[in-house]
Each structure stands twice: as structure tokens, then as C-alpha cells.
């Protein structure tokens, strides 16, 4: 087996492990965003939410939907690796005398991440419905037992197309995160090298810092996605939140602009 295939497989495994281990933080973030919906709050603390969830459903309760997270990690790694690398190789072959500019790399990284987000949206939607069961009407809960049951219930009751509800917000969230991380990583690494010298974990520190910057710019879209995906249809199969702009307008009007950043610490 070639080294590239081994590295590719290791990337998939690492992605699965990372996303599964951070699932409790994602669970807390969704709860924080749901609690803050429709009201202005200064802070929604995560520790009480996590403690209450574990006391009610056990430690496994905060890992509800882990199969969706694992599947999403596989699709994410497969699509991002193949699409991004193909595009960059193609650009490099067109101009063999110049390297691909960072701006182009960042842009195509964002486009790839957005494409993955749209493809994985049914998994994200089913996962977020499972995570927000406590805030949904009791009649919807029996069908929300696992990812396949939840996705099937949504497709049957709301329509197959509704599995992609919030997909544009999801795509924008992933685009801005990937674009920002790639475009700021080198600058952050140079800054740390100048100020701290040749420290051992400079690459890891730079990645973490760039990811925090990316989280800041993508967080409003994540909040909008949560609001759209956790909402159940009303009479006539209509929704209160009708799109990204409409959701942003209504949310920022009721919760304030910084209400869109509730759950930011859990996302970081």
C-alpha cells in the first residue's frame, strides 16, 4: 500500500476520532443556541447543560447521533481531499512556473468545505434534531430515536427536500471557516515565530489560533443554521424562519447581534 493511501486512511480515522470526541461540545452548543432563541441573554453557561444532560440520559446521552458524526467525517475527508487536491493540481499544471496564490487556495478550500456541507446536510439536520429533542413537541420525539429514523421521519412528514433545510447557512458557515483558517494560518505562524521564537508547538498553536478566528467569522451562520434546522413546520407546512436573511433579521432583532454568538466558546 502506498504512503499516500496510508496517509489518506489515517486522515479519515483521525477525522472520525476528533469529531466523535468533540460531540459533547457540539451538543452543548446546540442547547445554548436553543435556550437563547428569541430572547436577549448575556451568557448561557455550558456546564449546567452538560451536567443535566448526563444526569437525565447518562454519559451516552451527549453522544447521541455519533453515527452521523462518524459518517460526516468520512464524507468530509473523502470529498475535501479529492476535490481540493484535484483543483489545486489542475491550477498548478496550468501555470508550472508559479505556485498557486494563497488567496486562490483559501477560496477553493472554502468552496470545497461548502460543497461538503451541502452533501452532509441531511446528516447535520438529523443530528441537530436529535440533540434538540428537549425543545421539541412530545409528539415528535418517538420518531427521533436514531439518525435513520429521524431522517426518515423528516422526509415523510416534512418532505424529502426539507432534509436540505439550512443547507445554504451550513455551506456559508463552512466556507468562511475554511477560508479564514487557510488564509490566516501562515500569518499567525509568522507572528508566533517573531514574538515567541522557535517554540516546539508553533504549528499546533497556529492551527488552533486560526481555527478560533475561523470560528468567530462562521459562528453567526452556525447559529442561523441551528434556528432553521431545529424548527418544526407550522400550519400549511410553513416555517417562521424562511431563509438566511430572514432568520438573521429576526434573530438579531430579538436577541441582538451578539446573540448570534451564543455557544461560541463551545464551538471553539
mmCIF file of N, CA and C in Angstrom, residues 19-155:
data_model
loop_
_atom_site.group_PDB
_atom_site.id
_atom_site.type_symbol
_atom_site.label_atom_id
_atom_site.label_comp_id
_atom_site.label_asym_id
_atom_site.label_seq_id
_atom_site.Cartn_x
_atom_site.Cartn_y
_atom_site.Cartn_z
ATOM 1 N N UNK A 19 -14.007 14.300 15.612
ATOM 2 C CA UNK A 19 -15.398 14.761 15.634
ATOM 3 C C UNK A 19 -16.232 14.024 16.674
ATOM 4 N N UNK A 20 -15.921 12.738 16.901
ATOM 5 C CA UNK A 20 -16.655 11.990 17.918
ATOM 6 C C UNK A 20 -16.308 12.470 19.326
ATOM 7 N N UNK A 21 -15.045 12.776 19.570
ATOM 8 C CA UNK A 21 -14.621 13.239 20.890
ATOM 9 C C UNK A 21 -15.175 14.621 21.221
ATOM 10 N N UNK A 22 -15.373 15.450 20.188
ATOM 11 C CA UNK A 22 -15.885 16.807 20.429
ATOM 12 C C UNK A 22 -17.411 16.890 20.328
ATOM 13 N N UNK A 23 -18.078 15.749 20.131
ATOM 14 C CA UNK A 23 -19.542 15.755 20.022
ATOM 15 C C UNK A 23 -20.234 16.335 21.257
ATOM 16 N N UNK A 24 -19.773 16.042 22.491
ATOM 17 C CA UNK A 24 -20.419 16.670 23.655
ATOM 18 C C UNK A 24 -20.387 18.193 23.616
ATOM 19 N N UNK A 25 -19.309 18.775 23.110
ATOM 20 C CA UNK A 25 -19.222 20.235 22.993
ATOM 21 C C UNK A 25 -20.226 20.752 21.966
ATOM 22 N N UNK A 26 -20.379 20.005 20.870
ATOM 23 C CA UNK A 26 -21.363 20.375 19.864
ATOM 24 C C UNK A 26 -22.772 20.278 20.442
ATOM 25 N N UNK A 27 -23.014 19.254 21.249
ATOM 26 C CA UNK A 27 -24.301 19.085 21.926
ATOM 27 C C UNK A 27 -24.608 20.294 22.813
ATOM 28 N N UNK A 28 -23.629 20.713 23.601
ATOM 29 C CA UNK A 28 -23.809 21.869 24.489
ATOM 30 C C UNK A 28 -24.075 23.134 23.684
ATOM 31 N N UNK A 29 -23.351 23.300 22.585
ATOM 32 C CA UNK A 29 -23.528 24.493 21.749
ATOM 33 C C UNK A 29 -24.953 24.588 21.217
ATOM 34 N N UNK A 30 -25.498 23.464 20.744
ATOM 35 C CA UNK A 30 -26.869 23.463 20.219
ATOM 36 C C UNK A 30 -27.864 23.823 21.320
ATOM 37 N N UNK A 31 -27.659 23.277 22.533
ATOM 38 C CA UNK A 31 -28.559 23.590 23.653
ATOM 39 C C UNK A 31 -28.479 25.080 24.000
ATOM 40 N N UNK A 32 -27.275 25.624 24.002
ATOM 41 C CA UNK A 32 -27.089 27.045 24.298
ATOM 42 C C UNK A 32 -27.816 27.914 23.277
ATOM 43 N N UNK A 33 -27.698 27.540 22.007
ATOM 44 C CA UNK A 33 -28.339 28.323 20.952
ATOM 45 C C UNK A 33 -29.857 28.230 21.032
ATOM 46 N N UNK A 34 -30.380 27.058 21.407
ATOM 47 C CA UNK A 34 -31.833 26.905 21.537
ATOM 48 C C UNK A 34 -32.374 27.688 22.727
ATOM 49 N N UNK A 35 -31.657 27.664 23.849
ATOM 50 C CA UNK A 35 -32.092 28.397 25.039
ATOM 51 C C UNK A 35 -32.150 29.896 24.757
ATOM 52 N N UNK A 36 -31.187 30.391 23.998
ATOM 53 C CA UNK A 36 -31.110 31.828 23.734
ATOM 54 C C UNK A 36 -32.043 32.290 22.622
ATOM 55 N N UNK A 37 -32.662 31.370 21.895
ATOM 56 C CA UNK A 37 -33.511 31.746 20.767
ATOM 57 C C UNK A 37 -34.698 32.590 21.228
ATOM 58 N N UNK A 38 -34.845 33.764 20.618
ATOM 59 C CA UNK A 38 -35.993 34.621 20.897
ATOM 60 C C UNK A 38 -35.855 35.516 22.107
ATOM 61 N N UNK A 39 -34.695 35.521 22.755
ATOM 62 C CA UNK A 39 -34.516 36.375 23.924
ATOM 63 C C UNK A 39 -33.072 36.854 24.017
ATOM 64 N N UNK A 40 -32.890 37.990 24.651
ATOM 65 C CA UNK A 40 -31.555 38.521 24.835
ATOM 66 C C UNK A 40 -30.978 37.988 26.138
ATOM 67 N N UNK A 41 -29.870 37.285 26.036
ATOM 68 C CA UNK A 41 -29.189 36.755 27.217
ATOM 69 C C UNK A 41 -27.713 37.116 27.124
ATOM 70 N N UNK A 42 -27.125 37.417 28.259
ATOM 71 C CA UNK A 42 -25.710 37.775 28.259
ATOM 72 C C UNK A 42 -24.829 36.538 28.061
ATOM 73 N N UNK A 43 -25.193 35.460 28.749
ATOM 74 C CA UNK A 43 -24.398 34.236 28.642
ATOM 75 C C UNK A 43 -25.269 33.033 28.990
ATOM 76 N N UNK A 44 -25.059 31.942 28.282
ATOM 77 C CA UNK A 44 -25.710 30.668 28.600
ATOM 78 C C UNK A 44 -24.594 29.686 28.925
ATOM 79 N N UNK A 45 -24.460 29.364 30.194
ATOM 80 C CA UNK A 45 -23.340 28.539 30.634
ATOM 81 C C UNK A 45 -23.514 27.086 30.173
ATOM 82 N N UNK A 46 -22.386 26.495 29.765
ATOM 83 C CA UNK A 46 -22.426 25.144 29.231
ATOM 84 C C UNK A 46 -22.378 24.044 30.269
ATOM 85 N N UNK A 47 -21.672 24.283 31.404
ATOM 86 C CA UNK A 47 -21.511 23.224 32.402
ATOM 87 C C UNK A 47 -22.840 22.717 32.963
ATOM 88 N N UNK A 48 -23.793 23.606 33.334
ATOM 89 C CA UNK A 48 -25.077 23.096 33.845
ATOM 90 C C UNK A 48 -25.835 22.273 32.813
ATOM 91 N N UNK A 49 -25.732 22.675 31.526
ATOM 92 C CA UNK A 49 -26.409 21.935 30.456
ATOM 93 C C UNK A 49 -25.836 20.530 30.342
ATOM 94 N N UNK A 50 -24.518 20.436 30.356
ATOM 95 C CA UNK A 50 -23.854 19.137 30.237
ATOM 96 C C UNK A 50 -24.160 18.258 31.449
ATOM 97 N N UNK A 51 -24.137 18.858 32.634
ATOM 98 C CA UNK A 51 -24.396 18.110 33.863
ATOM 99 C C UNK A 51 -25.826 17.579 33.889
ATOM 100 N N UNK A 52 -26.778 18.401 33.475
ATOM 101 C CA UNK A 52 -28.185 17.993 33.469
ATOM 102 C C UNK A 52 -28.423 16.884 32.446
ATOM 103 N N UNK A 53 -27.808 17.014 31.261
ATOM 104 C CA UNK A 53 -27.984 16.011 30.211
ATOM 105 C C UNK A 53 -27.446 14.652 30.659
ATOM 106 N N UNK A 54 -26.299 14.641 31.325
ATOM 107 C CA UNK A 54 -25.703 13.393 31.786
ATOM 108 C C UNK A 54 -26.537 12.769 32.903
ATOM 109 N N UNK A 55 -27.086 13.631 33.793
ATOM 110 C CA UNK A 55 -27.904 13.110 34.893
ATOM 111 C C UNK A 55 -29.210 12.491 34.397
ATOM 112 N N UNK A 56 -29.744 12.995 33.271
ATOM 113 C CA UNK A 56 -31.014 12.502 32.742
ATOM 114 C C UNK A 56 -30.841 11.281 31.843
ATOM 115 N N UNK A 57 -29.869 11.335 30.952
ATOM 116 C CA UNK A 57 -29.736 10.280 29.938
ATOM 117 C C UNK A 57 -28.450 9.482 30.057
ATOM 118 N N UNK A 58 -27.633 9.799 31.050
ATOM 119 C CA UNK A 58 -26.357 9.116 31.162
ATOM 120 C C UNK A 58 -25.313 9.751 30.262
ATOM 121 N N UNK A 59 -24.078 9.302 30.415
ATOM 122 C CA UNK A 59 -22.990 9.890 29.631
ATOM 123 C C UNK A 59 -23.196 9.684 28.134
ATOM 124 N N UNK A 60 -23.855 8.575 27.775
ATOM 125 C CA UNK A 60 -24.083 8.291 26.353
ATOM 126 C C UNK A 60 -25.069 9.275 25.730
ATOM 127 N N UNK A 61 -25.842 9.983 26.565
ATOM 128 C CA UNK A 61 -26.833 10.926 26.047
ATOM 129 C C UNK A 61 -26.221 12.071 25.274
ATOM 130 N N UNK A 62 -25.021 12.494 25.679
ATOM 131 C CA UNK A 62 -24.373 13.614 24.986
ATOM 132 C C UNK A 62 -23.657 13.144 23.720
ATOM 133 N N UNK A 63 -23.648 11.818 23.503
ATOM 134 C CA UNK A 63 -23.067 11.269 22.277
ATOM 135 C C UNK A 63 -24.150 10.779 21.323
ATOM 136 N N UNK A 64 -25.382 11.234 21.547
ATOM 137 C CA UNK A 64 -26.496 10.847 20.681
ATOM 138 C C UNK A 64 -26.214 11.304 19.248
ATOM 139 N N UNK A 65 -26.377 10.393 18.300
ATOM 140 C CA UNK A 65 -26.130 10.739 16.906
ATOM 141 C C UNK A 65 -24.683 10.595 16.489
ATOM 142 N N UNK A 66 -23.901 9.838 17.265
ATOM 143 C CA UNK A 66 -22.474 9.707 16.968
ATOM 144 C C UNK A 66 -22.243 9.032 15.616
ATOM 145 N N UNK A 67 -23.209 8.191 15.190
ATOM 146 C CA UNK A 67 -23.057 7.532 13.886
ATOM 147 C C UNK A 67 -23.113 8.549 12.746
ATOM 148 N N UNK A 68 -23.911 9.616 12.926
ATOM 149 C CA UNK A 68 -23.980 10.671 11.911
ATOM 150 C C UNK A 68 -22.679 11.451 11.862
ATOM 151 N N UNK A 69 -22.102 11.678 13.017
ATOM 152 C CA UNK A 69 -20.826 12.401 13.087
ATOM 153 C C UNK A 69 -19.721 11.601 12.406
ATOM 154 N N UNK A 70 -19.695 10.289 12.646
ATOM 155 C CA UNK A 70 -18.688 9.436 12.017
ATOM 156 C C UNK A 70 -18.865 9.406 10.499
ATOM 157 N N UNK A 71 -20.113 9.268 10.046
ATOM 158 C CA UNK A 71 -20.381 9.251 8.601
ATOM 159 C C UNK A 71 -20.015 10.583 7.968
ATOM 160 N N UNK A 72 -20.330 11.673 8.673
ATOM 161 C CA UNK A 72 -19.997 13.007 8.163
ATOM 162 C C UNK A 72 -18.485 13.188 8.045
ATOM 163 N N UNK A 73 -17.747 12.649 9.007
ATOM 164 C CA UNK A 73 -16.291 12.764 8.979
ATOM 165 C C UNK A 73 -15.698 12.024 7.780
ATOM 166 N N UNK A 74 -16.266 10.849 7.460
ATOM 167 C CA UNK A 74 -15.779 10.075 6.314
ATOM 168 C C UNK A 74 -16.045 10.827 5.005
ATOM 169 N N UNK A 75 -17.293 11.304 4.852
ATOM 170 C CA UNK A 75 -17.648 12.060 3.637
ATOM 171 C C UNK A 75 -16.814 13.333 3.532
ATOM 172 N N UNK A 76 -16.631 13.997 4.658
ATOM 173 C CA UNK A 76 -15.868 15.236 4.703
ATOM 174 C C UNK A 76 -14.441 15.007 4.214
ATOM 175 N N UNK A 77 -13.785 14.005 4.774
ATOM 176 C CA UNK A 77 -12.404 13.732 4.410
ATOM 177 C C UNK A 77 -12.290 13.298 2.951
ATOM 178 N N UNK A 78 -13.213 12.436 2.510
ATOM 179 C CA UNK A 78 -13.167 11.927 1.146
ATOM 180 C C UNK A 78 -13.379 13.037 0.117
ATOM 181 N N UNK A 79 -14.416 13.856 0.340
ATOM 182 C CA UNK A 79 -14.734 14.908 -0.624
ATOM 183 C C UNK A 79 -13.706 16.035 -0.595
ATOM 184 N N UNK A 80 -13.327 16.464 0.583
ATOM 185 C CA UNK A 80 -12.398 17.594 0.680
ATOM 186 C C UNK A 80 -11.045 17.234 0.095
ATOM 187 N N UNK A 81 -10.589 16.024 0.429
ATOM 188 C CA UNK A 81 -9.294 15.615 -0.090
ATOM 189 C C UNK A 81 -9.279 15.511 -1.601
ATOM 190 N N UNK A 82 -10.295 14.874 -2.160
ATOM 191 C CA UNK A 82 -10.338 14.651 -3.612
ATOM 192 C C UNK A 82 -10.608 15.931 -4.387
ATOM 193 N N UNK A 83 -11.619 16.705 -3.967
ATOM 194 C CA UNK A 83 -11.982 17.916 -4.703
ATOM 195 C C UNK A 83 -10.890 18.965 -4.609
ATOM 196 N N UNK A 84 -10.450 19.250 -3.396
ATOM 197 C CA UNK A 84 -9.459 20.313 -3.201
ATOM 198 C C UNK A 84 -8.148 19.989 -3.907
ATOM 199 N N UNK A 85 -7.655 18.761 -3.695
ATOM 200 C CA UNK A 85 -6.383 18.383 -4.315
ATOM 201 C C UNK A 85 -6.476 18.399 -5.843
ATOM 202 N N UNK A 86 -7.608 17.958 -6.384
ATOM 203 C CA UNK A 86 -7.794 17.952 -7.838
ATOM 204 C C UNK A 86 -7.753 19.364 -8.407
ATOM 205 N N UNK A 87 -8.419 20.285 -7.704
ATOM 206 C CA UNK A 87 -8.453 21.674 -8.172
ATOM 207 C C UNK A 87 -7.062 22.304 -8.114
ATOM 208 N N UNK A 88 -6.364 22.117 -6.994
ATOM 209 C CA UNK A 88 -5.037 22.721 -6.833
ATOM 210 C C UNK A 88 -4.039 22.138 -7.831
ATOM 211 N N UNK A 89 -4.096 20.821 -8.057
ATOM 212 C CA UNK A 89 -3.206 20.192 -9.039
ATOM 213 C C UNK A 89 -3.489 20.733 -10.433
ATOM 214 N N UNK A 90 -4.781 20.894 -10.751
ATOM 215 C CA UNK A 90 -5.165 21.432 -12.054
ATOM 216 C C UNK A 90 -4.639 22.853 -12.245
ATOM 217 N N UNK A 91 -4.756 23.673 -11.211
ATOM 218 C CA UNK A 91 -4.258 25.055 -11.296
ATOM 219 C C UNK A 91 -2.735 25.087 -11.425
ATOM 220 N N UNK A 92 -2.064 24.176 -10.725
ATOM 221 C CA UNK A 92 -0.604 24.126 -10.777
ATOM 222 C C UNK A 92 -0.119 23.714 -12.170
ATOM 223 N N UNK A 93 -0.836 22.790 -12.814
ATOM 224 C CA UNK A 93 -0.433 22.329 -14.140
ATOM 225 C C UNK A 93 -0.639 23.397 -15.202
ATOM 226 N N UNK A 94 -1.615 24.293 -14.988
ATOM 227 C CA UNK A 94 -1.860 25.370 -15.953
ATOM 228 C C UNK A 94 -0.716 26.385 -15.949
ATOM 229 N N UNK A 95 -0.140 26.623 -14.780
ATOM 230 C CA UNK A 95 0.956 27.575 -14.684
ATOM 231 C C UNK A 95 2.091 26.924 -13.886
ATOM 232 N N UNK A 96 2.967 26.232 -14.615
ATOM 233 C CA UNK A 96 4.012 25.463 -13.954
ATOM 234 C C UNK A 96 5.119 26.339 -13.373
ATOM 235 N N UNK A 97 5.140 27.617 -13.760
ATOM 236 C CA UNK A 97 6.232 28.485 -13.339
ATOM 237 C C UNK A 97 5.893 29.280 -12.077
ATOM 238 N N UNK A 98 4.653 29.224 -11.639
ATOM 239 C CA UNK A 98 4.253 29.968 -10.450
ATOM 240 C C UNK A 98 3.410 29.068 -9.535
ATOM 241 N N UNK A 99 3.606 29.226 -8.252
ATOM 242 C CA UNK A 99 2.800 28.471 -7.294
ATOM 243 C C UNK A 99 1.399 29.077 -7.229
ATOM 244 N N UNK A 100 0.430 28.292 -6.768
ATOM 245 C CA UNK A 100 -0.943 28.772 -6.659
ATOM 246 C C UNK A 100 -1.017 29.801 -5.530
ATOM 247 N N UNK A 101 -1.535 31.013 -5.793
ATOM 248 C CA UNK A 101 -1.611 32.053 -4.758
ATOM 249 C C UNK A 101 -2.442 31.599 -3.561
ATOM 250 N N UNK A 102 -2.091 32.095 -2.382
ATOM 251 C CA UNK A 102 -2.796 31.715 -1.168
ATOM 252 C C UNK A 102 -4.268 32.100 -1.235
ATOM 253 N N UNK A 103 -4.565 33.223 -1.875
ATOM 254 C CA UNK A 103 -5.962 33.670 -1.985
ATOM 255 C C UNK A 103 -6.796 32.629 -2.731
ATOM 256 N N UNK A 104 -6.225 32.057 -3.804
ATOM 257 C CA UNK A 104 -6.941 31.030 -4.569
ATOM 258 C C UNK A 104 -7.078 29.754 -3.753
ATOM 259 N N UNK A 105 -6.002 29.369 -3.061
ATOM 260 C CA UNK A 105 -6.073 28.165 -2.221
ATOM 261 C C UNK A 105 -7.159 28.315 -1.162
ATOM 262 N N UNK A 106 -7.210 29.498 -0.533
ATOM 263 C CA UNK A 106 -8.201 29.748 0.519
ATOM 264 C C UNK A 106 -9.614 29.709 -0.047
ATOM 265 N N UNK A 107 -9.780 30.320 -1.226
ATOM 266 C CA UNK A 107 -11.106 30.364 -1.850
ATOM 267 C C UNK A 107 -11.593 28.962 -2.196
ATOM 268 N N UNK A 108 -10.726 28.166 -2.831
ATOM 269 C CA UNK A 108 -11.138 26.821 -3.228
ATOM 270 C C UNK A 108 -11.289 25.896 -2.014
ATOM 271 N N UNK A 109 -10.534 26.161 -0.965
ATOM 272 C CA UNK A 109 -10.729 25.423 0.274
ATOM 273 C C UNK A 109 -12.119 25.705 0.839
ATOM 274 N N UNK A 110 -12.524 26.991 0.778
ATOM 275 C CA UNK A 110 -13.856 27.366 1.239
ATOM 276 C C UNK A 110 -14.955 26.752 0.387
ATOM 277 N N UNK A 111 -14.778 26.768 -0.934
ATOM 278 C CA UNK A 111 -15.769 26.189 -1.850
ATOM 279 C C UNK A 111 -15.912 24.685 -1.606
ATOM 280 N N UNK A 112 -14.780 24.016 -1.406
ATOM 281 C CA UNK A 112 -14.815 22.574 -1.122
ATOM 282 C C UNK A 112 -15.563 22.295 0.170
ATOM 283 N N UNK A 113 -15.266 23.088 1.218
ATOM 284 C CA UNK A 113 -15.940 22.903 2.505
ATOM 285 C C UNK A 113 -17.437 23.148 2.385
ATOM 286 N N UNK A 114 -17.824 24.149 1.582
ATOM 287 C CA UNK A 114 -19.243 24.439 1.379
ATOM 288 C C UNK A 114 -19.939 23.291 0.647
ATOM 289 N N UNK A 115 -19.265 22.710 -0.330
ATOM 290 C CA UNK A 115 -19.829 21.575 -1.069
ATOM 291 C C UNK A 115 -20.048 20.373 -0.162
ATOM 292 N N UNK A 116 -19.083 20.129 0.717
ATOM 293 C CA UNK A 116 -19.206 19.029 1.674
ATOM 294 C C UNK A 116 -20.381 19.276 2.616
ATOM 295 N N UNK A 117 -20.537 20.523 3.050
ATOM 296 C CA UNK A 117 -21.622 20.870 3.978
ATOM 297 C C UNK A 117 -22.989 20.596 3.360
ATOM 298 N N UNK A 118 -23.149 20.931 2.092
ATOM 299 C CA UNK A 118 -24.433 20.685 1.420
ATOM 300 C C UNK A 118 -24.686 19.187 1.287
ATOM 301 N N UNK A 119 -23.646 18.436 0.924
ATOM 302 C CA UNK A 119 -23.793 16.978 0.780
ATOM 303 C C UNK A 119 -24.142 16.319 2.114
ATOM 304 N N UNK A 120 -23.597 16.840 3.201
ATOM 305 C CA UNK A 120 -23.813 16.243 4.530
ATOM 306 C C UNK A 120 -24.993 16.855 5.278
ATOM 307 N N UNK A 121 -25.710 17.778 4.652
ATOM 308 C CA UNK A 121 -26.768 18.487 5.378
ATOM 309 C C UNK A 121 -27.850 17.556 5.961
ATOM 310 N N UNK A 122 -28.290 16.509 5.230
ATOM 311 C CA UNK A 122 -29.274 15.601 5.851
ATOM 312 C C UNK A 122 -28.776 14.983 7.159
ATOM 313 N N UNK A 123 -27.486 14.643 7.207
ATOM 314 C CA UNK A 123 -26.912 14.107 8.443
ATOM 315 C C UNK A 123 -26.895 15.169 9.537
ATOM 316 N N UNK A 124 -26.504 16.399 9.161
ATOM 317 C CA UNK A 124 -26.466 17.500 10.135
ATOM 318 C C UNK A 124 -27.862 17.796 10.673
ATOM 319 N N UNK A 125 -28.842 17.798 9.783
ATOM 320 C CA UNK A 125 -30.215 18.098 10.186
ATOM 321 C C UNK A 125 -30.741 17.034 11.161
ATOM 322 N N UNK A 126 -30.527 15.761 10.823
ATOM 323 C CA UNK A 126 -30.978 14.686 11.710
ATOM 324 C C UNK A 126 -30.260 14.745 13.052
ATOM 325 N N UNK A 127 -28.966 15.043 13.028
ATOM 326 C CA UNK A 127 -28.188 15.141 14.260
ATOM 327 C C UNK A 127 -28.696 16.264 15.151
ATOM 328 N N UNK A 128 -28.959 17.418 14.560
ATOM 329 C CA UNK A 128 -29.371 18.575 15.357
ATOM 330 C C UNK A 128 -30.786 18.400 15.907
ATOM 331 N N UNK A 129 -31.637 17.656 15.189
ATOM 332 C CA UNK A 129 -32.970 17.358 15.727
ATOM 333 C C UNK A 129 -32.857 16.421 16.928
ATOM 334 N N UNK A 130 -31.952 15.453 16.848
ATOM 335 C CA UNK A 130 -31.731 14.553 17.978
ATOM 336 C C UNK A 130 -31.196 15.314 19.185
ATOM 337 N N UNK A 131 -30.269 16.237 18.922
ATOM 338 C CA UNK A 131 -29.652 16.989 20.005
ATOM 339 C C UNK A 131 -30.617 17.966 20.671
ATOM 340 N N UNK A 132 -31.646 18.388 19.950
ATOM 341 C CA UNK A 132 -32.574 19.389 20.482
ATOM 342 C C UNK A 132 -33.919 18.785 20.866
ATOM 343 N N UNK A 133 -33.958 17.484 21.110
ATOM 344 C CA UNK A 133 -35.220 16.795 21.433
ATOM 345 C C UNK A 133 -35.942 17.424 22.618
ATOM 346 N N UNK A 134 -35.186 17.924 23.593
ATOM 347 C CA UNK A 134 -35.810 18.502 24.796
ATOM 348 C C UNK A 134 -36.637 19.741 24.498
ATOM 349 N N UNK A 135 -36.395 20.348 23.328
ATOM 350 C CA UNK A 135 -37.085 21.589 22.992
ATOM 351 C C UNK A 135 -38.128 21.389 21.902
ATOM 352 N N UNK A 136 -38.391 20.124 21.560
ATOM 353 C CA UNK A 136 -39.363 19.818 20.514
ATOM 354 C C UNK A 136 -40.655 19.300 21.140
ATOM 355 N N UNK A 137 -41.783 19.429 20.426
ATOM 356 C CA UNK A 137 -43.055 18.909 20.942
ATOM 357 C C UNK A 137 -42.966 17.411 21.226
ATOM 358 N N UNK A 138 -43.634 16.915 22.275
ATOM 359 C CA UNK A 138 -43.551 15.496 22.655
ATOM 360 C C UNK A 138 -43.944 14.545 21.538
ATOM 361 N N UNK A 139 -44.894 14.954 20.667
ATOM 362 C CA UNK A 139 -45.355 14.034 19.634
ATOM 363 C C UNK A 139 -44.274 13.712 18.596
ATOM 364 N N UNK A 140 -43.258 14.556 18.506
ATOM 365 C CA UNK A 140 -42.207 14.309 17.516
ATOM 366 C C UNK A 140 -41.088 13.432 18.063
ATOM 367 N N UNK A 141 -41.063 13.223 19.367
ATOM 368 C CA UNK A 141 -39.938 12.538 19.983
ATOM 369 C C UNK A 141 -39.853 11.039 19.700
ATOM 370 N N UNK A 142 -40.970 10.278 19.633
ATOM 371 C CA UNK A 142 -40.841 8.839 19.402
ATOM 372 C C UNK A 142 -40.115 8.479 18.117
ATOM 373 N N UNK A 143 -40.256 9.310 17.079
ATOM 374 C CA UNK A 143 -39.621 9.025 15.795
ATOM 375 C C UNK A 143 -38.168 9.490 15.757
ATOM 376 N N UNK A 144 -37.736 10.221 16.793
ATOM 377 C CA UNK A 144 -36.376 10.727 16.834
ATOM 378 C C UNK A 144 -35.512 9.857 17.745
ATOM 379 N N UNK A 145 -35.366 8.594 17.383
ATOM 380 C CA UNK A 145 -34.612 7.664 18.218
ATOM 381 C C UNK A 145 -33.191 7.468 17.724
ATOM 382 N N UNK A 146 -32.991 7.564 16.419
ATOM 383 C CA UNK A 146 -31.661 7.424 15.838
ATOM 384 C C UNK A 146 -31.597 8.240 14.556
ATOM 385 N N UNK A 147 -30.439 8.259 13.934
ATOM 386 C CA UNK A 147 -30.237 9.116 12.764
ATOM 387 C C UNK A 147 -31.138 8.711 11.600
ATOM 388 N N UNK A 148 -31.187 7.417 11.271
ATOM 389 C CA UNK A 148 -32.001 6.964 10.147
ATOM 390 C C UNK A 148 -33.486 7.206 10.408
ATOM 391 N N UNK A 149 -33.926 6.925 11.649
ATOM 392 C CA UNK A 149 -35.326 7.162 11.996
ATOM 393 C C UNK A 149 -35.688 8.629 11.927
ATOM 394 N N UNK A 150 -34.777 9.470 12.380
ATOM 395 C CA UNK A 150 -35.020 10.917 12.361
ATOM 396 C C UNK A 150 -35.075 11.441 10.925
ATOM 397 N N UNK A 151 -34.116 11.030 10.107
ATOM 398 C CA UNK A 151 -34.105 11.463 8.699
ATOM 399 C C UNK A 151 -35.338 10.969 7.967
ATOM 400 N N UNK A 152 -35.725 9.714 8.226
ATOM 401 C CA UNK A 152 -36.928 9.167 7.599
ATOM 402 C C UNK A 152 -38.181 9.900 8.023
ATOM 403 N N UNK A 153 -38.275 10.248 9.305
ATOM 404 C CA UNK A 153 -39.434 10.985 9.813
ATOM 405 C C UNK A 153 -39.531 12.367 9.153
ATOM 406 N N UNK A 154 -38.397 13.054 9.034
ATOM 407 C CA UNK A 154 -38.381 14.385 8.415
ATOM 408 C C UNK A 154 -38.809 14.292 6.957
ATOM 409 N N UNK A 155 -38.253 13.306 6.227
ATOM 410 C CA UNK A 155 -38.596 13.150 4.809
ATOM 411 C C UNK A 155 -40.075 12.824 4.628
#
